[in-house]
Structure formats: structure tokens, C-alpha cells
Amino acid sequence: MSIIEKVQYIWPEIAMFIATCVVMVLGLSPSLAIRRLCSPVCGAALVIAGLLAVMGPDTAPAALPHLMPYAKVIVAGVGLLLLLLLAGTVDREEESLIATGRARFNPLRTNRAEFYAFFLFSLTGVMLCASASDLIWLFLALELTSLPTYIMVTVSTRGRSHEAGVKYFFLGALGAATFLYGFAMLYGGTGTTDLSGIRQHFAEHGINSIAMLGLLLSVLGIGFKIAAVPMHFYTPDVYEGAAAPVSAFLAFVPKTAGFLAIMLIASLPGWGYGPVAGADGVIRDGLGAGASLPEALRLTLWVMAALTMTVGNVLALWQNSVKRILAYSSIAHSGYMLVGIIAGPVGERFIDNGLAAVLFYLLAYGVMNVGTFAVLACLEKSGGAALQSGARSTGLETGATTEIETVDDLRGLCRTHPAMGWTMVLCSLSLLGFPPLLGFMGKFPLFTAGIAAGEIPLVIVLGINSAIAAFYYLRLVAAPLLEDPSPASPPATPTPFPARPMAALLSAASVLILVGFAGVLMKQSAKAGETVVSPGHTAGRGASDGVAAWNP
Amino acid sequence: MTTLAQANLPAVMHQLTLAHYLFVSAAMFVLGLIGFVTRRNLIIMFLCTELMFQAAGIALVAFSRFHLNHTGEAFVIFVITVAAAEAAMGLALVVLLFRRRESLSAEEWAEMKG
């Protein structure tokens, strides 16, 4: 496929890129009215990108032909929620000083332009992951998703975010080097970086050891993006150090990019492996005989999934900071979704298709995750926790306030701040997978797909973990709903940004309302999860389908 | 234009095979990984990740020659570009942390634990 033909699939990304360039200039304007345009321009770009994705070509010649429109629309949709939440994250002190006339606008001290531009860049990277048809493209898309987030973490608060940013950057670079080495091995084993070319090579010649090493290293490296064991260490510290809106961003955006990339990598060998008797009578793994990933890859993902959900859920039990609880829960949710990747597309129906389950769960997780973090972003308390943690006093702080942090701060929230309290209750119940909320709709197909694929032990681990998770999610539910406000801690006050409660209420409403549209969403995600490498294709047929798909 | 075979190179150069390059590349990758895990100086840790990136670069070029196509070489150009962007960003972050902490040790991360 020539580069000109590829352009028709990436109009949403092109629109986002143009908006990014515009935002970078607008944010540096000395006029406040123009600086304020950053956020609406980002919003318009996301809406346009979503519309372009819907109107664009429905079918692409790739392993997952219908993936692009769905993935891009959910990224744009959750991106809009995140954009509302990000209001006022950077430059709050600067802007208040300028507004009161105590400082003049200095383009060197403002972060607004870069912050919003990096926000759009990162989302563009996720969309490009969905369109990737080549390892080089996939590598660049993953890096485009990650590099801006390092800066977003660092500039998000004055307190601990520098340490968080440095830690995130270093482990991110380690992850990137790992999957890059994996991509190099995949190229070495097959002689091409084109995803369909690699798939065809695997179908015709099997998987040699170098390519298998490449697959494993790629999955391990991309594990950083989804915060999977053994690349999960950064998660709690980074989420705690960054401002709550940026933590919400980190929990959705790199994770989506990572899962899209893992889907593409797993679709290279496909889910049709099983024991085949070779010409010499020896039984070994071959394409087309079974319904699972190649054994080594399946085992790696299996161990990653089981460890990821267990580590995430068990460690979350001991936390007292809400952000750390949500960080460990984010690790656990990656483990749940890996079950869908292992199961793969077992059948045509939604409940049999693990990939569709993952795609649906990404949307559900994005929405409910934004809701919980939004509650933290909407409320603040006076007090100098940020100063104690080593922020250098610049003499510019205007009544230092910090985000609410511990579970104690949530106590009695349903009475003191009913909207926020109920958002927390609804979104936590949804994260727990409480029927009939959105989280339940998302988790259910992961179970059924796992059972359909015959991964019974893993489904049992998933069930046990969902039960463990109830302990800490119910703490987040009980504190605002049942307990009295804590007399010891100062009362929480709302932040002066009306967009943030709007994000919280929209996510809480979506957790309820999207259940009504679950049928439509499931149909769309089932379509997006269809593959041309589904099991049951024999080696020859799988290969010829791939070729036919690539030469429309 | 002289090819590799015609060039006035020591005889040993003609005996180099793909395996040699891959060995060097794997050694660099593993050394980078070990260095990243064991060293506590942020600059050294950063150089270790760069070592791992360049290990992938060597493997790509070697494979590119082996497969007689230029895809791997094209990939390396992108890898070097991304590595440069990461270097700029990483060193900026390290400088920022150094200004606050007056230290380059990764032990400074110990502030957040749990």
C-alpha cells in the first residue's frame, strides 16, 4: 500500500496535528482571552477527529480490519472528558498573579501551550497506534504517546511531580528499549517490518526462535505502557506524584495505546495455534490446528495477566491514599484485560471475542476511571502538604491548597458535596464490576471469552481477584456514603474550575447511561474486534486471506 | 566504488557473520539492562537506556545487511531520532531534579513509598 493510500486512514490524526500546532502558538499569546482558547481548540480538534474517524473508511487492509474507527472514536470521546478535567492544571498560580496585577505575562514561565499541545500529541499517538501497519510506524506511535506524558507529569504540580516525572521517564525509556529490541528481532526473524508481511511469513514458514524472542520482548516492553507486571513499579508513585487530572490521563491514554499495540503484535502469529503432527510425525505447534496463541507467547501473557491482577489487587488493600489505590487498581484492570488478549477472537459473537471484550472494557475503564480521579481533582483542602514534601518556596504561592488525598478525606462526601460523593460511589462500584453498571458490562465478556477459549484456571484467578478488589473499592464507596465527615482533617472545598465537576458528572452519568447503549457499543466493539486471523483458518487460507485483504 | 570485499581490510573482517553482530548487540542490551538495575546515578542510568537503544540499532543494521533490504537501516534512522529526542527530554528532567535536590542519586525517589 502506497503512502498516498495510507493517508485516507489517518485524517483524524492529521486534524489533531494541525490543532496541536495552533494550540502551541495560541498558548503563548499575551492576551488572556486568546490563551483561554487552547482548551476549546483541543476540544474542537477531538470532535473533528472523532467525526473524521466515523466518516472515514470503515475497513482497512489489516489484521483487525475494523479496528480504526472504533478505537479512534473512544480515544476522542474519553479525550474530551479528560480535556474538561485538565482545566486549570497548569499555570494556576501564574494566572492568578496576572489576574490580580501582581505579575506580568512572561511567555518563558507559562506551560499552558506545551501542556495542551502535548495532550493532543499523546492522543494522536494512540490513534496512530490503531492505524499502524508497520513496526516502524508502531514504534513511533508508541513513542509519540509516551514522550509527551513525561513532560505532562513533570509540569503538573509544584510538589512531588518532578520525582514522579523522572521516575516515569526512566522506566519508560527502559520499556521503549525493550520493545524496540523486540521489534528488531521480529524484523530479523522475518526480514520485513510490514505487519501483514510478518503475518504472511509466519503463516508460510512458521515462527523461528529469533522472531519468537522478538514477540516476547515486544510484549514485555509494551507491558510498561499498560502497567503490567514486571513493568508496573512506577505506577503508584507516578500517579501519586502527578496532579489528579494527569493521573487520570496516564491511566487511560498509554494503556489504550499499549493494548492496541499488544493486539497488533498478538495478531502477527494469530490465535490459531495448536499441536500439529509434522511430516516427520513429531507433534509441535503449528498454525491452523488449534485456537490459541503460540505456547510461549500464551504462557508469557498468562503469567503476566495472573501476576498483574493479583499484585495490583493485593497491594491496593494496604493503601490509604486514594490515588495509590486507584493506581494499583489500574494495574489490576490491565491484568483483567490481558485475559481478553489471551482468549483472542474465539467466535463471531461479542461474548466469545476476547478482543472485542478488551476494546469495550477500554472504553468502560476510561469513563469510570476519569470519574474517580475527577472527584480528587474537584476538591481541595487548605494545608501545606505540598510544601512539606520539598517544593521550593518561591514566595508566590497564594494560599497553598492541595488535592484531597486519603480515604479519610472522602468521608461523608455524599452529605457535604453530594455530586462528588455520588460520583465516587457510582464510579467505584462500576470499577468493582457491580451489576448493572458499565464496569459489569465490561467485565462479563472477559469472563465469557476466557471460558470460550478454555482458559478456565485464568478465569478462576480473574474471579478471585474481582472478589479481592471488592475490599478496597467498598472502602471508597463506604467512606463517602456511610461515614461522618472526619473532624480532624480540614473540610474540602471545590476547586474554582467549573469544567472539572462537569467531567465528574459526565463520567458518572455515562457509567449509568452507557449501560442503556451497551447493545450498540457491544455491536461496534464486536465489529472492531473481528480479525482476518481468527482460528479455524488453515495456514494456507489464512495467508491467502491476508494477501487478498492487502490487495483490494 | 569499492565494495566490502575489494576494500583493503584485514582478513578477519571478511569472516564476520551475522552472529558476531548479534552477539555484540545482545551483550550491549544485557549490559545496559544490568547497569540500569544496579547503578544509582541518574546520568549513568540514562546512558544505560541509550546503550539498550543502540543495541537494537546494531541488530537492525546487521539484519538489514543479512536480509539484503534497507528496511532495517531506515528503522535505525528513526530510532536514532527518537533516542535524540529522549536524550533531550531526559537530561532536561535530570537537570530539573538536580536543581531541586542537589543530587543525582536515584535514591531521591525514595520519597514516595507504599
Short mmCIF file of N, CA and C in Angstrom, two decimals, chain A residues 52 156 178 199 229 282 291 352 472 479 482 531:
data_model
loop_
_atom_site.label_atom_id
_atom_site.label_comp_id
_atom_site.label_asym_id
_atom_site.label_seq_id
_atom_site.Cartn_x
_atom_site.Cartn_y
_atom_site.Cartn_z
N LEU A 52 -14.21 12.57 11.76
CA LEU A 52 -13.45 12.07 10.62
C LEU A 52 -13.26 10.56 10.71
N SER A 156 2.91 19.12 36.06
CA SER A 156 1.51 19.18 36.51
C SER A 156 1.35 19.81 37.90
N THR A 178 13.15 -2.02 25.45
CA THR A 178 12.84 -3.45 25.41
C THR A 178 11.97 -3.78 24.20
N ARG A 199 3.02 -11.44 9.13
CA ARG A 199 1.98 -12.44 9.33
C ARG A 199 2.07 -13.52 8.26
N VAL A 229 2.81 -6.28 35.33
CA VAL A 229 3.98 -6.89 35.94
C VAL A 229 4.82 -7.48 34.81
N VAL A 282 6.54 -35.84 14.32
CA VAL A 282 6.73 -35.19 15.61
C VAL A 282 5.62 -34.16 15.81
N ALA A 291 -6.68 -23.21 18.78
CA ALA A 291 -7.33 -21.92 18.98
C ALA A 291 -6.64 -21.16 20.09
N ASP A 352 -17.94 -14.14 22.78
CA ASP A 352 -16.88 -15.11 22.53
C ASP A 352 -15.58 -14.45 22.09
N TYR A 472 -11.25 -3.10 48.70
CA TYR A 472 -10.83 -1.70 48.69
C TYR A 472 -11.80 -0.80 47.94
N ALA A 479 -16.82 5.15 52.53
CA ALA A 479 -16.35 6.40 53.14
C ALA A 479 -17.25 7.59 52.78
N LEU A 482 -21.42 6.28 53.91
CA LEU A 482 -21.91 5.86 55.23
C LEU A 482 -21.26 6.60 56.39
N THR A 531 -11.18 -10.30 13.33
CA THR A 531 -9.86 -10.39 12.71
C THR A 531 -9.92 -11.26 11.49
#
